[in-house]
mmCIF file of C-alpha atoms in Angstrom:
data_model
loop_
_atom_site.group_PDB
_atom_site.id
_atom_site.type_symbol
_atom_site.label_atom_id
_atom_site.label_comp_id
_atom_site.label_asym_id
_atom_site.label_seq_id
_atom_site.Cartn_x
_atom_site.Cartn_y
_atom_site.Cartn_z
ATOM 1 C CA UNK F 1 15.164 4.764 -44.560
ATOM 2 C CA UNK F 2 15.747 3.334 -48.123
ATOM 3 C CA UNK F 3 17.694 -0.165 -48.939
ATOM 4 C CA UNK F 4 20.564 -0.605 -51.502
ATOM 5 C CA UNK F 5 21.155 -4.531 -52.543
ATOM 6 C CA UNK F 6 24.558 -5.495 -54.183
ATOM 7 C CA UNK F 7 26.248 -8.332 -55.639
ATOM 8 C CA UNK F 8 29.883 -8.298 -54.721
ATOM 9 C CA UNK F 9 32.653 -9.851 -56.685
ATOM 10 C CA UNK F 10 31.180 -11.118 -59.952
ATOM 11 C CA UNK F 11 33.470 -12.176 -62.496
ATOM 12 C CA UNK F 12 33.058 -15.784 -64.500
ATOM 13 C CA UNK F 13 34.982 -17.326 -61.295
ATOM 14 C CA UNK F 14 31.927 -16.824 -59.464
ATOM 15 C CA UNK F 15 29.251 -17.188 -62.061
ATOM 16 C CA UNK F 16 27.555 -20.206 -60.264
ATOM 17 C CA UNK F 17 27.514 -18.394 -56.668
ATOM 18 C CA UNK F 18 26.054 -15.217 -58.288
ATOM 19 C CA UNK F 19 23.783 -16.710 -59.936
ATOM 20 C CA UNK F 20 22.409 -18.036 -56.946
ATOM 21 C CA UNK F 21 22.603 -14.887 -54.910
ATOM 22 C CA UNK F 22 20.483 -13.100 -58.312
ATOM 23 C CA UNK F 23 17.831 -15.802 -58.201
ATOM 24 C CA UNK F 24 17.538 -15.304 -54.262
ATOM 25 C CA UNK F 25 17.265 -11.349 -54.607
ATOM 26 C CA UNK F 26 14.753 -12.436 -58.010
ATOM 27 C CA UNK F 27 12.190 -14.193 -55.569
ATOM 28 C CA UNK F 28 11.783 -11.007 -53.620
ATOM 29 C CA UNK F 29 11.893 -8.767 -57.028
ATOM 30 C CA UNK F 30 15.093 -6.543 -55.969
ATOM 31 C CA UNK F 31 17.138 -6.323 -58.864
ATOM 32 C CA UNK F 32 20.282 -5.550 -57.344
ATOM 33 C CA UNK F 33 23.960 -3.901 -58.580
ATOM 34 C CA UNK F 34 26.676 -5.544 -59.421
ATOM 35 C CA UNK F 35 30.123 -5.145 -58.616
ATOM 36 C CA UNK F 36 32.441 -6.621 -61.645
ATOM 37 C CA UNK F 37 35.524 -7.229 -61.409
ATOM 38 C CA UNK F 38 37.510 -6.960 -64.939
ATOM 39 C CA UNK F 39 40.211 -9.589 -64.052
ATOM 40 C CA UNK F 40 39.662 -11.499 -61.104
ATOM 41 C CA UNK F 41 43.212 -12.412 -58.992
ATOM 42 C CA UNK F 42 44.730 -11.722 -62.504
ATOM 43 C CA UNK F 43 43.386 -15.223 -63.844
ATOM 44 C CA UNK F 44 40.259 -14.258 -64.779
ATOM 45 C CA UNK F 45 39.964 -11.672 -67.591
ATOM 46 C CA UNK F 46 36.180 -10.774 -68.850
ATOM 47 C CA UNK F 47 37.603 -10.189 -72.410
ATOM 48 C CA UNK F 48 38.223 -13.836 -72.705
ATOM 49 C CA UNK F 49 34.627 -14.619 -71.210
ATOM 50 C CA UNK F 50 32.220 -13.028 -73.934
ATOM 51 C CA UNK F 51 29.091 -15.165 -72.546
ATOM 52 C CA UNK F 52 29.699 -13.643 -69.523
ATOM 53 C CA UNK F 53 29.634 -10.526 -71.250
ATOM 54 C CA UNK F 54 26.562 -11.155 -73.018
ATOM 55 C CA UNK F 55 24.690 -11.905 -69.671
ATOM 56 C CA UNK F 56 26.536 -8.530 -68.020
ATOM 57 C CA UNK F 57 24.800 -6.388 -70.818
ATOM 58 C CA UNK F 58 21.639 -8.370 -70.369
ATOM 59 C CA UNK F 59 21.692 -7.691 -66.948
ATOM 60 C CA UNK F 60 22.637 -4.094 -67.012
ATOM 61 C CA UNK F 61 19.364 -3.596 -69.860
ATOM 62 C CA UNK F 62 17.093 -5.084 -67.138
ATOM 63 C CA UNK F 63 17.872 -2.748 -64.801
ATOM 64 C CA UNK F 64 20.947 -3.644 -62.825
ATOM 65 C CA UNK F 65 23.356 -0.868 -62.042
ATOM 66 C CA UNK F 66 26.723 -2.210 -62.793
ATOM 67 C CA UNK F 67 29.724 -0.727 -60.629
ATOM 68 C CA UNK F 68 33.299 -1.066 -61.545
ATOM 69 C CA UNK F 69 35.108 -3.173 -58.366
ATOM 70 C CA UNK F 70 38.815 -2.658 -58.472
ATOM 71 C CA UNK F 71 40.676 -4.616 -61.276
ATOM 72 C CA UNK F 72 42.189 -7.427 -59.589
ATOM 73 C CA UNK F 73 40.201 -7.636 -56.622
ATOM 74 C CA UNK F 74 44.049 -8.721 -55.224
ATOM 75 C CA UNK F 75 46.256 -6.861 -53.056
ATOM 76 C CA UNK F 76 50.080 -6.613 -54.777
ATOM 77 C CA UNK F 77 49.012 -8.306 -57.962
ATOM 78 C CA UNK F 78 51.443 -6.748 -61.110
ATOM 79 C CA UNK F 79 53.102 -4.088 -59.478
ATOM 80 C CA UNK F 80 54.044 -1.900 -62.576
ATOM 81 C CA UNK F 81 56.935 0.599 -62.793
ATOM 82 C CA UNK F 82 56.596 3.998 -61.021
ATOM 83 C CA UNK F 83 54.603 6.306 -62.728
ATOM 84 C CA UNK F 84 54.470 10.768 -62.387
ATOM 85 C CA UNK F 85 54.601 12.110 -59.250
ATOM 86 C CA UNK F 86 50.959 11.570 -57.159
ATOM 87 C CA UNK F 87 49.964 10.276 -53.735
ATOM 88 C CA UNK F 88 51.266 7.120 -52.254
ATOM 89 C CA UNK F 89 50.159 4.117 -51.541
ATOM 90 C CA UNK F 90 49.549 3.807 -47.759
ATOM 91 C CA UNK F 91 51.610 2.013 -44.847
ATOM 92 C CA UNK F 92 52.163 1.010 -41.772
ATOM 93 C CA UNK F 93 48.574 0.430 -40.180
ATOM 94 C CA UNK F 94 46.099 1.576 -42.574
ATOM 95 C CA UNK F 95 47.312 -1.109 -44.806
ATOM 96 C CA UNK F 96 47.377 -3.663 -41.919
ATOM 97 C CA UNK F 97 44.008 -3.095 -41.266
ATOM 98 C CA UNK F 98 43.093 -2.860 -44.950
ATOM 99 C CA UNK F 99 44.626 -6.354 -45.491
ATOM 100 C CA UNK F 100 44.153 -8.517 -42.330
ATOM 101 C CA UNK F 101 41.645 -7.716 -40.763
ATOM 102 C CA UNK F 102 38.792 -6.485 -43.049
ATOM 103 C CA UNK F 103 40.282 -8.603 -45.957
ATOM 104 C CA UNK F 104 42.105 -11.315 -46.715
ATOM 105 C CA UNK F 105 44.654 -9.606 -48.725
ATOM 106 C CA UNK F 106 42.045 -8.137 -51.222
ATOM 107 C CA UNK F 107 41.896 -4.583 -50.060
ATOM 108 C CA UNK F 108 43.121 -3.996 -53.715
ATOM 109 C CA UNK F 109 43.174 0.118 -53.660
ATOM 110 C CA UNK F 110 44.906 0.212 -50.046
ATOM 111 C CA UNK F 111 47.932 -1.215 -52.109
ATOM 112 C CA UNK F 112 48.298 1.026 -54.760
ATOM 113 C CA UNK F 113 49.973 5.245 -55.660
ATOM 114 C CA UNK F 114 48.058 7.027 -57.086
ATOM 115 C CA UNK F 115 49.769 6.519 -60.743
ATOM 116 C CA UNK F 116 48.853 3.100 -60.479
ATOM 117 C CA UNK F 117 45.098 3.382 -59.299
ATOM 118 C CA UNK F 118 44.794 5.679 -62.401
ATOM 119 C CA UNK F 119 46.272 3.041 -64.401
ATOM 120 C CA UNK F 120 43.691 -0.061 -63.224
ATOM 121 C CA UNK F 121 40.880 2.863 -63.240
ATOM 122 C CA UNK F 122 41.801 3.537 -66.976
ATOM 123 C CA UNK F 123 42.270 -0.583 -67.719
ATOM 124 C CA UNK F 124 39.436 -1.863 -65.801
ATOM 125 C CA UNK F 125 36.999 0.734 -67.501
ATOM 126 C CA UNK F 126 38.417 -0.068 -70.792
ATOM 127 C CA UNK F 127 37.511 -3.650 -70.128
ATOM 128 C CA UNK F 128 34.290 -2.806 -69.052
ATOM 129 C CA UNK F 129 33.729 -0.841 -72.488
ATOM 130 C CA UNK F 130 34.789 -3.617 -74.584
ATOM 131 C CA UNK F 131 32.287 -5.641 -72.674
ATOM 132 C CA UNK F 132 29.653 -3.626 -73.766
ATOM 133 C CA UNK F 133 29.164 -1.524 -70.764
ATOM 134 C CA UNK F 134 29.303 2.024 -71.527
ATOM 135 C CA UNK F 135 27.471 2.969 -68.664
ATOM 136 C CA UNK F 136 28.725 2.609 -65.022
ATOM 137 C CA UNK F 137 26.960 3.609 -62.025
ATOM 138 C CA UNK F 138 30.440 3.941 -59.908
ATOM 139 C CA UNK F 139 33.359 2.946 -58.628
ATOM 140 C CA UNK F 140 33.700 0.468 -55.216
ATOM 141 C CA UNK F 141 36.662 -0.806 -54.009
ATOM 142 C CA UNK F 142 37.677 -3.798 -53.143
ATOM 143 C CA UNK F 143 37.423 -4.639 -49.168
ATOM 144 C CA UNK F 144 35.946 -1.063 -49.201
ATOM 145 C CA UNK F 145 39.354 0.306 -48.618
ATOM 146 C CA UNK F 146 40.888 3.121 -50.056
ATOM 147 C CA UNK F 147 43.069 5.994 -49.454
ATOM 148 C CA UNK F 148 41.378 9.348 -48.709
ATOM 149 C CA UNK F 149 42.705 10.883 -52.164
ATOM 150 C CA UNK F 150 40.881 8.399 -54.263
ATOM 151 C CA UNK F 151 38.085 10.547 -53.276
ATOM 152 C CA UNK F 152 39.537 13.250 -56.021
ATOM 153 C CA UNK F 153 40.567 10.860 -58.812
ATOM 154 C CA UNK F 154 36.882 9.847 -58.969
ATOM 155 C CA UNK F 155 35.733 13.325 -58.996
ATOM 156 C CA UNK F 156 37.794 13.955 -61.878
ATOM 157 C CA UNK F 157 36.413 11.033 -63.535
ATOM 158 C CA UNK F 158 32.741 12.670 -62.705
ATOM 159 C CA UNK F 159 32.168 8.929 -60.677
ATOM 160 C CA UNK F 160 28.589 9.786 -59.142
ATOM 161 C CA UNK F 161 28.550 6.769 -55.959
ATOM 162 C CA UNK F 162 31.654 5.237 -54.108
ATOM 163 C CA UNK F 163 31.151 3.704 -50.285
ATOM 164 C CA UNK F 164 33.447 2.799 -47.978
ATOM 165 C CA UNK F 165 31.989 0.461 -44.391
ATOM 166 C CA UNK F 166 30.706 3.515 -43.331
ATOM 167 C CA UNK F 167 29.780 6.001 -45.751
ATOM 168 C CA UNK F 168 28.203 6.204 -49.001
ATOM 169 C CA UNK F 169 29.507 9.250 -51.338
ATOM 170 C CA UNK F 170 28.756 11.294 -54.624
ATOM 171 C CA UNK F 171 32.534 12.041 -56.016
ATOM 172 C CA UNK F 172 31.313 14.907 -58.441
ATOM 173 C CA UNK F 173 28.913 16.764 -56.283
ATOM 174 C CA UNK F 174 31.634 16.764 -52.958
ATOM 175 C CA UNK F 175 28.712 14.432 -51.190
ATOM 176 C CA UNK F 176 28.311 12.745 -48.529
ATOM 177 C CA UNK F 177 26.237 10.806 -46.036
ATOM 178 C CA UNK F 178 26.879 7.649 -43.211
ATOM 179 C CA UNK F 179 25.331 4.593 -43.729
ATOM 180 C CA UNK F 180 25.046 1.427 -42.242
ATOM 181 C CA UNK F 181 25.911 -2.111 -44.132
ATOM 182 C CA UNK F 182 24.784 -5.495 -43.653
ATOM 183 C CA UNK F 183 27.313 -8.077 -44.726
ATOM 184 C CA UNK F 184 28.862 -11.221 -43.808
ATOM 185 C CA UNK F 185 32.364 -13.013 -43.525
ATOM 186 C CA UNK F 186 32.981 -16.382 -44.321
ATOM 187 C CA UNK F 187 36.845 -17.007 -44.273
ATOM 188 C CA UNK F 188 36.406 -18.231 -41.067
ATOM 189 C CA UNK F 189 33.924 -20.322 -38.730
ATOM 190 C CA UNK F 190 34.352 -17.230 -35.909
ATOM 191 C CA UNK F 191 33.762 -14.778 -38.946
ATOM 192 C CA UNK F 192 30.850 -16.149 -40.504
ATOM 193 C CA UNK F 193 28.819 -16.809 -36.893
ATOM 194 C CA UNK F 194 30.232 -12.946 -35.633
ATOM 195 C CA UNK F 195 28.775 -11.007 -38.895
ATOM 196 C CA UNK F 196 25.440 -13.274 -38.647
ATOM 197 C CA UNK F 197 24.665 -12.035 -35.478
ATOM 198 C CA UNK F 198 26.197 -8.192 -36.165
ATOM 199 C CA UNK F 199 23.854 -8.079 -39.187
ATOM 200 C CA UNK F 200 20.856 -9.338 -36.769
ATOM 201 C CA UNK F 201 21.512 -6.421 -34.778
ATOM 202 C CA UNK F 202 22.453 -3.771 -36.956
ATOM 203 C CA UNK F 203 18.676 -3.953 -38.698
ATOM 204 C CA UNK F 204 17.326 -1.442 -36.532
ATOM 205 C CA UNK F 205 20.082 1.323 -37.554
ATOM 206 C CA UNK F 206 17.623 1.453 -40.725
ATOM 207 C CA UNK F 207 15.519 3.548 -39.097
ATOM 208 C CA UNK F 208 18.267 6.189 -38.933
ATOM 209 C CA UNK F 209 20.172 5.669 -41.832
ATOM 210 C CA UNK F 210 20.344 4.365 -45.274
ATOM 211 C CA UNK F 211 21.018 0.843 -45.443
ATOM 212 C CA UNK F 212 23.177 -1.024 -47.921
ATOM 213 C CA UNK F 213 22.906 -5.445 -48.408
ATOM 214 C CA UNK F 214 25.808 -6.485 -49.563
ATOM 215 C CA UNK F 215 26.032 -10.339 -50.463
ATOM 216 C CA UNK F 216 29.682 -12.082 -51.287
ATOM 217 C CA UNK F 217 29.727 -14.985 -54.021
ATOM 218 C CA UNK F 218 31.051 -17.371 -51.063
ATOM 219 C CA UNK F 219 28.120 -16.582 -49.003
ATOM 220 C CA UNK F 220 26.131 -18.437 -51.492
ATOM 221 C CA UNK F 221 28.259 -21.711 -50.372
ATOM 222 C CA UNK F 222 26.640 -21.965 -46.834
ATOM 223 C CA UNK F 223 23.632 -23.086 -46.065
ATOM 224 C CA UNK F 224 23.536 -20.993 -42.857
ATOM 225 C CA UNK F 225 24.503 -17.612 -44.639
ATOM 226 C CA UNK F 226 21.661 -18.581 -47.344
ATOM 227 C CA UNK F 227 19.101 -18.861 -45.172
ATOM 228 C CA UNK F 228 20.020 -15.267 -43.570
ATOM 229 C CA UNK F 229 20.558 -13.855 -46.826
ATOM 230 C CA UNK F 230 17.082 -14.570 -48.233
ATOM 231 C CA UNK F 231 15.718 -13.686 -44.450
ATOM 232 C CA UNK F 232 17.849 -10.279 -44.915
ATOM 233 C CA UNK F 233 16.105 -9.970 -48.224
ATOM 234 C CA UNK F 234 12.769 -9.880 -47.297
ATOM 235 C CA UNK F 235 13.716 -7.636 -44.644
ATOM 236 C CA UNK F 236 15.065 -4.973 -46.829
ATOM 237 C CA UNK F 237 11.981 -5.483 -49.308
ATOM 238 C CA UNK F 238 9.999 -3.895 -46.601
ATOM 239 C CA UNK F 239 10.964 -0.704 -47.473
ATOM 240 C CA UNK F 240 11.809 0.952 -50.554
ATOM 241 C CA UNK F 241 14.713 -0.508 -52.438
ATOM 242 C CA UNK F 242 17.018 1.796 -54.289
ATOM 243 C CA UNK F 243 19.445 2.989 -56.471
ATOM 244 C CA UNK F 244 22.765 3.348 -55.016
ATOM 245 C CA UNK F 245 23.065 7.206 -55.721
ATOM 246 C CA UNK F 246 19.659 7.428 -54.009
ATOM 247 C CA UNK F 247 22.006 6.566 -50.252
ATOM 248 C CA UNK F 248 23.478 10.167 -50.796
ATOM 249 C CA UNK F 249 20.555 12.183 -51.141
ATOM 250 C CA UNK F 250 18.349 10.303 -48.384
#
């Protein structure tokens, strides 16, 4: 089954990690997407970085899908006044989940109505316009969390790819399909060694399913997580590597 390589998280506050998670994914020739975050934790705007803008167009001309990733990446950040009527922003569990356990407190769209994920939709692609980038390849939320309805405010939007942990979707054509993703977690020493060995044994789900690599800027700060990254690399070279979209229609 076909391979789909991301870059999580890059903004200027990670520029030196990604960088070393692009030259890693370079030595195995996977050119793989990006996931930009306009303003990173709200103290990181791109429109105030234009080198980094320069090198996200570069990228994006050598062949590097670039996917919008929240606008924040941070749960609660600038809470703005009510807006029309719409969905709400979910409770109770769902957002426990969202922020504890599979995040720490970065499940960005599990904190949000739907007037204000329309809002940070409408900002974050405005920044990514002014950046140069006319053309996005979709939409991926922080943490992977979101609510269920976000599923038709990208379809309206004619988004073509969105995932969650265990799906990968088209928006516009009402698609589908499961898919299994390799990533770690470094926040903590129990984290990091539990997701090395999950992503050890989750390899073999490849034959049954598209797979997705998905490498975090603070990965790039262990030595450990390096070594499995480039060893995850080669792995996923074996086969073909892909386009995101291409997950849906496997």
């Amino acid at each position: 089954m076909p391979v789909h390589v991301s870059i999580h998280d890059v903004t200027p506050a990670w520029a030196a990690e990604v960088d070393a998670a692009l030259q890693a994914c370079a030595e195995v020739g996977i050119k793989p997407g990006l996931l930009v975050i306009p303003n990173y934790h709200g103290a990181w705007p791109l429109d105030e970085h234009p080198d980094y803008a320069r090198r996200l167009r570069q990228w994006q001309v050598a062949g590097h899908e670039i996917f919008l990733h929240g606008y924040y990446h941070l749960a609660g950040a600038d809470r703005r006044a009510a807006g029309p009527a719409g969905q709400a922003a979910p409770r109770g569990l769902r957002k426990l989940w969202a922020q504890k356990v599979v995040s720490g407190g970065e499940a960005e769209f599990s904190d949000v109505d739907e007037a204000e994920a329309r809002r940070r939709l409408d900002d974050g692609e405005a920044v990514l316009r002014r950046a140069g980038l006319e053309q996005l390849d979709g939409f991926i939320a922080p943490a992977w969390s979101m609510p269920p309805w976000m599923h038709a405010v990208l379809r309206e939007r004619g988004y073509r790819y969105t995932e969650d942990h265990l799906h990968v979707y088209d928006p516009a054509a009402g698609a589908k399909r499961a898919s299994v993703v390799l990533n770690y977690a470094s926040r903590t020493p129990a984290r990091l060694w539990s997701s090395l060995v999950y992503c050890r044994l989750a390899r073999p789900a490849r034959r049954l399913l598209p797979a997705r690599v998905a490498i975090h800027p603070a990965d790039m700060r262990h030595a450990i997580l390096r070594k499995e990254i480039h060893g995850l690399l080669r792995w996923a070279v074996g086969d073909a590597v892909v386009p995101a979209r291409t997950l849906v229609e496997a």
